[in-house]
Amino acid sequence: LFSLGDVLDLVKHGGYWYPLVAPADRDWPGIVRLASNGDTVAGSDTRRAVTPAGALALLNAYGWGVDGSSASNPLLTLDANAATKSGIHATDGGTANLPATASEAGLLQVLVRSAPGSPSIAQIYLDHGNRLFSRRRDGSVWGGWREVWSGVEANSLQTGTGYQRLPSGLILQWGFTTNLSPSANVTFPIAFPSNIRCVTLGPVTSDLSIVTAANSMSLSGFTIVTNKVGTHNCYWFAIGN
């Protein structure tokens, strides 16, 4: 409802007279203009009303409310260090400061905990290979990326000869070899991608004079050798990445 003082003039339209009312503000009633989707995303207009479509456009601009059919996550092509507002971004090969070991395409989620003068910002990154990374920024300094989960389909094989992938990238492998006479070849359940860090052996015998050693090591296996001819069994354990 408007008082006569709010009516600036009368205008005729379609045979009817309509009151011309001043624009509304926080203190006075009046005509309300609707904000465009662009105005809503910009967030600087203080007089126009937001429509449901504008609210959805604002959510989509920060990666929220995206269903993949009518909208997509905003593409972050320049620098992950500059992503400091809450939201979800799509990344590609042009995005800098992502995890060095991650594949190019992925999704970057930004979480912000407000604090006067020194907000805490966390980023969670899921790459195209389903590897999950995280890091945080306190003040103006970003911490390093840490891999939280490798995302591969098979992270472990828990059998007599098996392996376990760790979030850090380390891989543990183990097994049991029979009939060392005087050597036996061992093939790892999975090949180490880059390095072997350690191989240890545990012969199953009461003869303390028996010595075993790992020889001819490669990313896919090694050879167990012993100092005595005969039928010996041996546990082995390897660490690599």
PDB file of C-alpha atoms in Angstrom:
ATOM      1  CA  LEU A   1       0.000   0.000   0.000  1.00  0.00           C
ATOM      2  CA  PHE A   2       1.187   3.499  -0.817  1.00  0.00           C
ATOM      3  CA  SER A   3       0.111   6.880   0.494  1.00  0.00           C
ATOM      4  CA  LEU A   4      -0.609   9.801  -1.796  1.00  0.00           C
ATOM      5  CA  GLY A   5       2.773  11.228  -0.891  1.00  0.00           C
ATOM      6  CA  ASP A   6       4.452   8.253  -2.552  1.00  0.00           C
ATOM      7  CA  VAL A   7       2.659   8.796  -5.891  1.00  0.00           C
ATOM      8  CA  LEU A   8       4.712  10.962  -8.257  1.00  0.00           C
ATOM      9  CA  ASP A   9       2.234  10.978 -11.161  1.00  0.00           C
ATOM     10  CA  LEU A  10      -0.347   8.926 -13.002  1.00  0.00           C
ATOM     11  CA  VAL A  11       0.316   7.115 -16.245  1.00  0.00           C
ATOM     12  CA  LYS A  12      -2.239   5.619 -18.618  1.00  0.00           C
ATOM     13  CA  HIS A  13      -1.717   2.205 -20.092  1.00  0.00           C
ATOM     14  CA  GLY A  14      -4.265   0.025 -21.875  1.00  0.00           C
ATOM     15  CA  GLY A  15      -7.101   2.318 -20.946  1.00  0.00           C
ATOM     16  CA  TYR A  16      -6.259   2.269 -17.255  1.00  0.00           C
ATOM     17  CA  TRP A  17      -4.553   4.800 -15.040  1.00  0.00           C
ATOM     18  CA  TYR A  18      -1.660   3.591 -12.883  1.00  0.00           C
ATOM     19  CA  PRO A  19       0.201   5.418 -10.108  1.00  0.00           C
ATOM     20  CA  LEU A  20       3.828   6.246 -10.849  1.00  0.00           C
ATOM     21  CA  VAL A  21       5.620   5.521  -7.579  1.00  0.00           C
ATOM     22  CA  ALA A  22       9.158   6.382  -6.504  1.00  0.00           C
ATOM     23  CA  PRO A  23      11.770   3.612  -6.342  1.00  0.00           C
ATOM     24  CA  ALA A  24      11.819   1.675  -3.078  1.00  0.00           C
ATOM     25  CA  ASP A  25      14.732   1.729  -0.672  1.00  0.00           C
ATOM     26  CA  ARG A  26      15.374   0.328   2.784  1.00  0.00           C
ATOM     27  CA  ASP A  27      13.256   3.005   4.469  1.00  0.00           C
ATOM     28  CA  TRP A  28      10.479   3.816   1.966  1.00  0.00           C
ATOM     29  CA  PRO A  29       8.076   1.669  -0.049  1.00  0.00           C
ATOM     30  CA  GLY A  30       7.994   2.086  -3.786  1.00  0.00           C
ATOM     31  CA  ILE A  31       8.616   0.442  -7.133  1.00  0.00           C
ATOM     32  CA  VAL A  32      11.069  -2.461  -6.971  1.00  0.00           C
ATOM     33  CA  ARG A  33      13.296  -3.170  -9.958  1.00  0.00           C
ATOM     34  CA  LEU A  34      14.516  -6.696 -10.553  1.00  0.00           C
ATOM     35  CA  ALA A  35      18.234  -7.416 -10.756  1.00  0.00           C
ATOM     36  CA  SER A  36      19.574  -9.210 -13.788  1.00  0.00           C
ATOM     37  CA  ASN A  37      21.569 -12.406 -13.312  1.00  0.00           C
ATOM     38  CA  GLY A  38      24.733 -10.418 -13.972  1.00  0.00           C
ATOM     39  CA  ASP A  39      23.802  -7.813 -11.344  1.00  0.00           C
ATOM     40  CA  THR A  40      23.176 -10.580  -8.809  1.00  0.00           C
ATOM     41  CA  VAL A  41      26.534 -12.263  -9.458  1.00  0.00           C
ATOM     42  CA  ALA A  42      28.372  -8.914  -9.295  1.00  0.00           C
ATOM     43  CA  GLY A  43      26.789  -8.195  -5.901  1.00  0.00           C
ATOM     44  CA  SER A  44      27.226  -4.401  -5.981  1.00  0.00           C
ATOM     45  CA  ASP A  45      23.627  -3.233  -6.569  1.00  0.00           C
ATOM     46  CA  THR A  46      21.822  -2.254  -3.341  1.00  0.00           C
ATOM     47  CA  ARG A  47      18.351  -1.414  -4.764  1.00  0.00           C
ATOM     48  CA  ARG A  48      17.271  -4.181  -7.102  1.00  0.00           C
ATOM     49  CA  ALA A  49      15.557  -7.370  -5.947  1.00  0.00           C
ATOM     50  CA  VAL A  50      17.022 -10.809  -6.609  1.00  0.00           C
ATOM     51  CA  THR A  51      14.945 -13.312  -8.564  1.00  0.00           C
ATOM     52  CA  PRO A  52      15.142 -17.101  -8.122  1.00  0.00           C
ATOM     53  CA  ALA A  53      16.947 -17.306 -11.469  1.00  0.00           C
ATOM     54  CA  GLY A  54      19.469 -14.739 -10.245  1.00  0.00           C
ATOM     55  CA  ALA A  55      20.019 -16.653  -7.013  1.00  0.00           C
ATOM     56  CA  LEU A  56      20.729 -19.812  -9.003  1.00  0.00           C
ATOM     57  CA  ALA A  57      23.116 -17.898 -11.281  1.00  0.00           C
ATOM     58  CA  LEU A  58      24.986 -16.689  -8.178  1.00  0.00           C
ATOM     59  CA  LEU A  59      25.261 -20.244  -6.838  1.00  0.00           C
ATOM     60  CA  ASN A  60      26.428 -21.507 -10.242  1.00  0.00           C
ATOM     61  CA  ALA A  61      29.066 -18.773 -10.427  1.00  0.00           C
ATOM     62  CA  TYR A  62      30.769 -20.343  -7.386  1.00  0.00           C
ATOM     63  CA  GLY A  63      30.191 -23.916  -8.430  1.00  0.00           C
ATOM     64  CA  TRP A  64      27.192 -24.589  -6.186  1.00  0.00           C
ATOM     65  CA  GLY A  65      23.869 -25.967  -7.414  1.00  0.00           C
ATOM     66  CA  VAL A  66      25.457 -27.316 -10.607  1.00  0.00           C
ATOM     67  CA  ASP A  67      23.790 -30.461 -11.975  1.00  0.00           C
ATOM     68  CA  GLY A  68      25.970 -30.872 -15.065  1.00  0.00           C
ATOM     69  CA  SER A  69      23.135 -30.484 -17.569  1.00  0.00           C
ATOM     70  CA  SER A  70      22.255 -26.779 -17.551  1.00  0.00           C
ATOM     71  CA  ALA A  71      25.379 -25.312 -15.931  1.00  0.00           C
ATOM     72  CA  SER A  72      29.006 -26.184 -15.305  1.00  0.00           C
ATOM     73  CA  ASN A  73      31.597 -25.297 -12.689  1.00  0.00           C
ATOM     74  CA  PRO A  74      33.496 -22.054 -13.379  1.00  0.00           C
ATOM     75  CA  LEU A  75      36.784 -22.833 -15.094  1.00  0.00           C
ATOM     76  CA  LEU A  76      39.899 -21.815 -13.176  1.00  0.00           C
ATOM     77  CA  THR A  77      42.645 -21.444 -15.785  1.00  0.00           C
ATOM     78  CA  LEU A  78      45.192 -19.093 -14.199  1.00  0.00           C
ATOM     79  CA  ASP A  79      46.346 -19.875 -10.667  1.00  0.00           C
ATOM     80  CA  ALA A  80      44.964 -22.030  -7.847  1.00  0.00           C
ATOM     81  CA  ASN A  81      46.650 -19.672  -5.366  1.00  0.00           C
ATOM     82  CA  ALA A  82      44.185 -16.970  -6.432  1.00  0.00           C
ATOM     83  CA  ALA A  83      41.130 -19.105  -5.584  1.00  0.00           C
ATOM     84  CA  THR A  84      40.363 -17.637  -2.152  1.00  0.00           C
ATOM     85  CA  LYS A  85      36.540 -17.457  -2.188  1.00  0.00           C
ATOM     86  CA  SER A  86      34.341 -20.379  -1.157  1.00  0.00           C
ATOM     87  CA  GLY A  87      33.204 -22.413  -4.142  1.00  0.00           C
ATOM     88  CA  ILE A  88      34.011 -25.230  -6.541  1.00  0.00           C
ATOM     89  CA  HIS A  89      36.067 -24.687  -9.696  1.00  0.00           C
ATOM     90  CA  ALA A  90      36.890 -26.836 -12.696  1.00  0.00           C
ATOM     91  CA  THR A  91      40.597 -26.909 -13.622  1.00  0.00           C
ATOM     92  CA  ASP A  92      42.552 -27.770 -16.750  1.00  0.00           C
ATOM     93  CA  GLY A  93      46.134 -27.833 -17.983  1.00  0.00           C
ATOM     94  CA  GLY A  94      46.364 -24.039 -17.746  1.00  0.00           C
ATOM     95  CA  THR A  95      45.797 -23.917 -13.980  1.00  0.00           C
ATOM     96  CA  ALA A  96      48.996 -23.207 -12.032  1.00  0.00           C
ATOM     97  CA  ASN A  97      49.906 -24.334  -8.489  1.00  0.00           C
ATOM     98  CA  LEU A  98      47.958 -27.572  -8.507  1.00  0.00           C
ATOM     99  CA  PRO A  99      49.616 -30.732  -7.106  1.00  0.00           C
ATOM    100  CA  ALA A 100      52.647 -31.524  -9.246  1.00  0.00           C
ATOM    101  CA  THR A 101      51.729 -35.211  -9.550  1.00  0.00           C
ATOM    102  CA  ALA A 102      48.050 -34.645 -10.365  1.00  0.00           C
ATOM    103  CA  SER A 103      46.543 -35.094 -13.802  1.00  0.00           C
ATOM    104  CA  GLU A 104      45.524 -31.929 -15.596  1.00  0.00           C
ATOM    105  CA  ALA A 105      41.720 -31.864 -15.339  1.00  0.00           C
ATOM    106  CA  GLY A 106      39.932 -31.868 -12.002  1.00  0.00           C
ATOM    107  CA  LEU A 107      37.761 -30.105  -9.425  1.00  0.00           C
ATOM    108  CA  LEU A 108      39.020 -27.636  -6.824  1.00  0.00           C
ATOM    109  CA  GLN A 109      36.897 -26.874  -3.751  1.00  0.00           C
ATOM    110  CA  VAL A 110      37.711 -23.802  -1.654  1.00  0.00           C
ATOM    111  CA  LEU A 111      36.644 -23.536   2.006  1.00  0.00           C
ATOM    112  CA  VAL A 112      37.061 -20.326   4.001  1.00  0.00           C
ATOM    113  CA  ARG A 113      36.992 -19.807   7.766  1.00  0.00           C
ATOM    114  CA  SER A 114      36.639 -16.094   8.411  1.00  0.00           C
ATOM    115  CA  ALA A 115      38.831 -14.434  11.018  1.00  0.00           C
ATOM    116  CA  PRO A 116      39.424 -10.660  11.361  1.00  0.00           C
ATOM    117  CA  GLY A 117      42.468  -9.776   9.279  1.00  0.00           C
ATOM    118  CA  SER A 118      43.644 -13.353   8.807  1.00  0.00           C
ATOM    119  CA  PRO A 119      41.193 -15.787   7.208  1.00  0.00           C
ATOM    120  CA  SER A 120      42.084 -19.474   7.049  1.00  0.00           C
ATOM    121  CA  ILE A 121      41.560 -21.002   3.600  1.00  0.00           C
ATOM    122  CA  ALA A 122      41.548 -24.684   2.720  1.00  0.00           C
ATOM    123  CA  GLN A 123      41.581 -26.247  -0.745  1.00  0.00           C
ATOM    124  CA  ILE A 124      40.593 -29.788  -1.668  1.00  0.00           C
ATOM    125  CA  TYR A 125      41.552 -31.018  -5.138  1.00  0.00           C
ATOM    126  CA  LEU A 126      40.205 -34.096  -6.950  1.00  0.00           C
ATOM    127  CA  ASP A 127      42.070 -34.834 -10.167  1.00  0.00           C
ATOM    128  CA  HIS A 128      40.865 -36.740 -13.215  1.00  0.00           C
ATOM    129  CA  GLY A 129      42.470 -39.934 -11.899  1.00  0.00           C
ATOM    130  CA  ASN A 130      40.406 -39.752  -8.669  1.00  0.00           C
ATOM    131  CA  ARG A 131      43.416 -38.773  -6.572  1.00  0.00           C
ATOM    132  CA  LEU A 132      42.495 -36.482  -3.671  1.00  0.00           C
ATOM    133  CA  PHE A 133      44.790 -33.711  -2.365  1.00  0.00           C
ATOM    134  CA  SER A 134      44.454 -31.006   0.288  1.00  0.00           C
ATOM    135  CA  ARG A 135      46.302 -27.893   1.501  1.00  0.00           C
ATOM    136  CA  ARG A 136      45.587 -24.762   3.549  1.00  0.00           C
ATOM    137  CA  ARG A 137      46.633 -21.131   3.737  1.00  0.00           C
ATOM    138  CA  ASP A 138      47.113 -19.323   7.031  1.00  0.00           C
ATOM    139  CA  GLY A 139      47.601 -15.602   6.544  1.00  0.00           C
ATOM    140  CA  SER A 140      49.164 -15.141   3.109  1.00  0.00           C
ATOM    141  CA  VAL A 141      51.266 -18.324   2.880  1.00  0.00           C
ATOM    142  CA  TRP A 142      50.039 -21.495   1.185  1.00  0.00           C
ATOM    143  CA  GLY A 143      51.135 -24.822   2.635  1.00  0.00           C
ATOM    144  CA  GLY A 144      52.190 -27.709   0.419  1.00  0.00           C
ATOM    145  CA  TRP A 145      49.775 -30.138  -1.206  1.00  0.00           C
ATOM    146  CA  ARG A 146      49.328 -33.513   0.506  1.00  0.00           C
ATOM    147  CA  GLU A 147      47.797 -36.518  -1.167  1.00  0.00           C
ATOM    148  CA  VAL A 148      44.925 -37.782   0.975  1.00  0.00           C
ATOM    149  CA  TRP A 149      43.849 -40.693  -1.186  1.00  0.00           C
ATOM    150  CA  SER A 150      45.334 -42.322  -4.268  1.00  0.00           C
ATOM    151  CA  GLY A 151      41.950 -43.093  -5.809  1.00  0.00           C
ATOM    152  CA  VAL A 152      43.100 -46.183  -7.684  1.00  0.00           C
ATOM    153  CA  GLU A 153      40.624 -49.034  -7.914  1.00  0.00           C
ATOM    154  CA  ALA A 154      42.834 -51.526  -6.051  1.00  0.00           C
ATOM    155  CA  ASN A 155      44.574 -50.036  -3.011  1.00  0.00           C
ATOM    156  CA  SER A 156      45.468 -53.323  -1.407  1.00  0.00           C
ATOM    157  CA  LEU A 157      45.761 -57.065  -1.864  1.00  0.00           C
ATOM    158  CA  GLN A 158      45.596 -58.658   1.550  1.00  0.00           C
ATOM    159  CA  THR A 159      46.772 -62.184   0.834  1.00  0.00           C
ATOM    160  CA  GLY A 160      49.918 -64.188   1.584  1.00  0.00           C
ATOM    161  CA  THR A 161      51.647 -62.272  -1.194  1.00  0.00           C
ATOM    162  CA  GLY A 162      50.142 -58.804  -1.331  1.00  0.00           C
ATOM    163  CA  TYR A 163      50.509 -55.044  -1.115  1.00  0.00           C
ATOM    164  CA  GLN A 164      49.085 -51.867   0.425  1.00  0.00           C
ATOM    165  CA  ARG A 165      49.102 -48.385  -1.118  1.00  0.00           C
ATOM    166  CA  LEU A 166      49.371 -45.546   1.402  1.00  0.00           C
ATOM    167  CA  PRO A 167      47.972 -41.998   0.948  1.00  0.00           C
ATOM    168  CA  SER A 168      51.544 -40.637   1.027  1.00  0.00           C
ATOM    169  CA  GLY A 169      52.349 -42.546  -2.173  1.00  0.00           C
ATOM    170  CA  LEU A 170      54.396 -45.264  -0.454  1.00  0.00           C
ATOM    171  CA  ILE A 171      53.598 -48.871  -1.359  1.00  0.00           C
ATOM    172  CA  LEU A 172      54.180 -51.801   0.998  1.00  0.00           C
ATOM    173  CA  GLN A 173      54.580 -55.284  -0.520  1.00  0.00           C
ATOM    174  CA  TRP A 174      55.213 -58.668   1.058  1.00  0.00           C
ATOM    175  CA  GLY A 175      55.388 -62.360   0.258  1.00  0.00           C
ATOM    176  CA  PHE A 176      56.670 -65.852   1.040  1.00  0.00           C
ATOM    177  CA  THR A 177      59.082 -67.762  -1.169  1.00  0.00           C
ATOM    178  CA  THR A 178      59.789 -71.472  -0.952  1.00  0.00           C
ATOM    179  CA  ASN A 179      62.575 -73.754  -2.177  1.00  0.00           C
ATOM    180  CA  LEU A 180      65.610 -71.468  -2.110  1.00  0.00           C
ATOM    181  CA  SER A 181      68.232 -73.723  -3.628  1.00  0.00           C
ATOM    182  CA  PRO A 182      70.328 -71.617  -3.745  1.00  0.00           C
ATOM    183  CA  SER A 183      68.242 -68.744  -5.176  1.00  0.00           C
ATOM    184  CA  ALA A 184      64.721 -67.796  -6.216  1.00  0.00           C
ATOM    185  CA  ASN A 185      63.221 -65.014  -8.290  1.00  0.00           C
ATOM    186  CA  VAL A 186      60.519 -62.840  -6.717  1.00  0.00           C
ATOM    187  CA  THR A 187      57.999 -60.820  -8.736  1.00  0.00           C
ATOM    188  CA  PHE A 188      56.213 -58.057  -6.851  1.00  0.00           C
ATOM    189  CA  PRO A 189      52.375 -58.218  -6.892  1.00  0.00           C
ATOM    190  CA  ILE A 190      52.500 -54.768  -8.527  1.00  0.00           C
ATOM    191  CA  ALA A 191      55.504 -52.948  -9.945  1.00  0.00           C
ATOM    192  CA  PHE A 192      56.751 -49.896  -8.035  1.00  0.00           C
ATOM    193  CA  PRO A 193      56.186 -46.777 -10.185  1.00  0.00           C
ATOM    194  CA  SER A 194      59.471 -44.989  -9.367  1.00  0.00           C
ATOM    195  CA  ASN A 195      61.711 -46.335  -6.594  1.00  0.00           C
ATOM    196  CA  ILE A 196      62.478 -49.244  -4.270  1.00  0.00           C
ATOM    197  CA  ARG A 197      63.270 -47.893  -0.812  1.00  0.00           C
ATOM    198  CA  CYS A 198      63.868 -51.089   1.149  1.00  0.00           C
ATOM    199  CA  VAL A 199      63.816 -54.897   0.859  1.00  0.00           C
ATOM    200  CA  THR A 200      64.125 -57.079   3.955  1.00  0.00           C
ATOM    201  CA  LEU A 201      64.280 -60.877   4.208  1.00  0.00           C
ATOM    202  CA  GLY A 202      63.377 -63.331   6.969  1.00  0.00           C
ATOM    203  CA  PRO A 203      64.502 -66.932   6.389  1.00  0.00           C
ATOM    204  CA  VAL A 204      62.389 -69.614   8.037  1.00  0.00           C
ATOM    205  CA  THR A 205      64.994 -71.886   9.607  1.00  0.00           C
ATOM    206  CA  SER A 206      66.594 -72.845  12.897  1.00  0.00           C
ATOM    207  CA  ASP A 207      70.028 -72.895  11.245  1.00  0.00           C
ATOM    208  CA  LEU A 208      71.542 -69.550  12.254  1.00  0.00           C
ATOM    209  CA  SER A 209      74.378 -69.988   9.786  1.00  0.00           C
ATOM    210  CA  ILE A 210      72.049 -69.478   6.818  1.00  0.00           C
ATOM    211  CA  VAL A 211      72.386 -66.042   5.241  1.00  0.00           C
ATOM    212  CA  THR A 212      69.986 -64.628   2.669  1.00  0.00           C
ATOM    213  CA  ALA A 213      70.355 -61.492   0.547  1.00  0.00           C
ATOM    214  CA  ALA A 214      68.388 -59.569  -2.081  1.00  0.00           C
ATOM    215  CA  ASN A 215      70.056 -59.281  -5.463  1.00  0.00           C
ATOM    216  CA  SER A 216      69.248 -57.981  -8.955  1.00  0.00           C
ATOM    217  CA  MET A 217      66.544 -55.609  -7.702  1.00  0.00           C
ATOM    218  CA  SER A 218      64.241 -53.864 -10.164  1.00  0.00           C
ATOM    219  CA  LEU A 219      60.900 -52.080  -9.931  1.00  0.00           C
ATOM    220  CA  SER A 220      59.133 -55.354 -10.724  1.00  0.00           C
ATOM    221  CA  GLY A 221      61.041 -57.777  -8.503  1.00  0.00           C
ATOM    222  CA  PHE A 222      64.355 -59.137  -7.217  1.00  0.00           C
ATOM    223  CA  THR A 223      66.289 -62.355  -6.578  1.00  0.00           C
ATOM    224  CA  ILE A 224      66.802 -63.990  -3.185  1.00  0.00           C
ATOM    225  CA  VAL A 225      70.163 -65.731  -2.821  1.00  0.00           C
ATOM    226  CA  THR A 226      71.379 -67.875   0.051  1.00  0.00           C
ATOM    227  CA  ASN A 227      74.772 -69.180   1.180  1.00  0.00           C
ATOM    228  CA  LYS A 228      73.650 -72.800   1.540  1.00  0.00           C
ATOM    229  CA  VAL A 229      72.300 -75.304  -0.940  1.00  0.00           C
ATOM    230  CA  GLY A 230      69.096 -76.965   0.199  1.00  0.00           C
ATOM    231  CA  THR A 231      65.413 -76.336   0.515  1.00  0.00           C
ATOM    232  CA  HIS A 232      64.831 -73.109   2.444  1.00  0.00           C
ATOM    233  CA  ASN A 233      61.813 -70.845   2.792  1.00  0.00           C
ATOM    234  CA  CYS A 234      61.893 -67.066   3.232  1.00  0.00           C
ATOM    235  CA  TYR A 235      59.556 -64.183   4.010  1.00  0.00           C
ATOM    236  CA  TRP A 236      60.262 -60.900   2.226  1.00  0.00           C
ATOM    237  CA  PHE A 237      59.035 -57.317   2.665  1.00  0.00           C
ATOM    238  CA  ALA A 238      59.569 -54.342   0.323  1.00  0.00           C
ATOM    239  CA  ILE A 239      58.839 -50.602   0.506  1.00  0.00           C
ATOM    240  CA  GLY A 240      58.818 -48.263  -2.492  1.00  0.00           C
ATOM    241  CA  ASN A 241      56.914 -45.592  -4.380  1.00  0.00           C
TER     242      ASN A 241
END
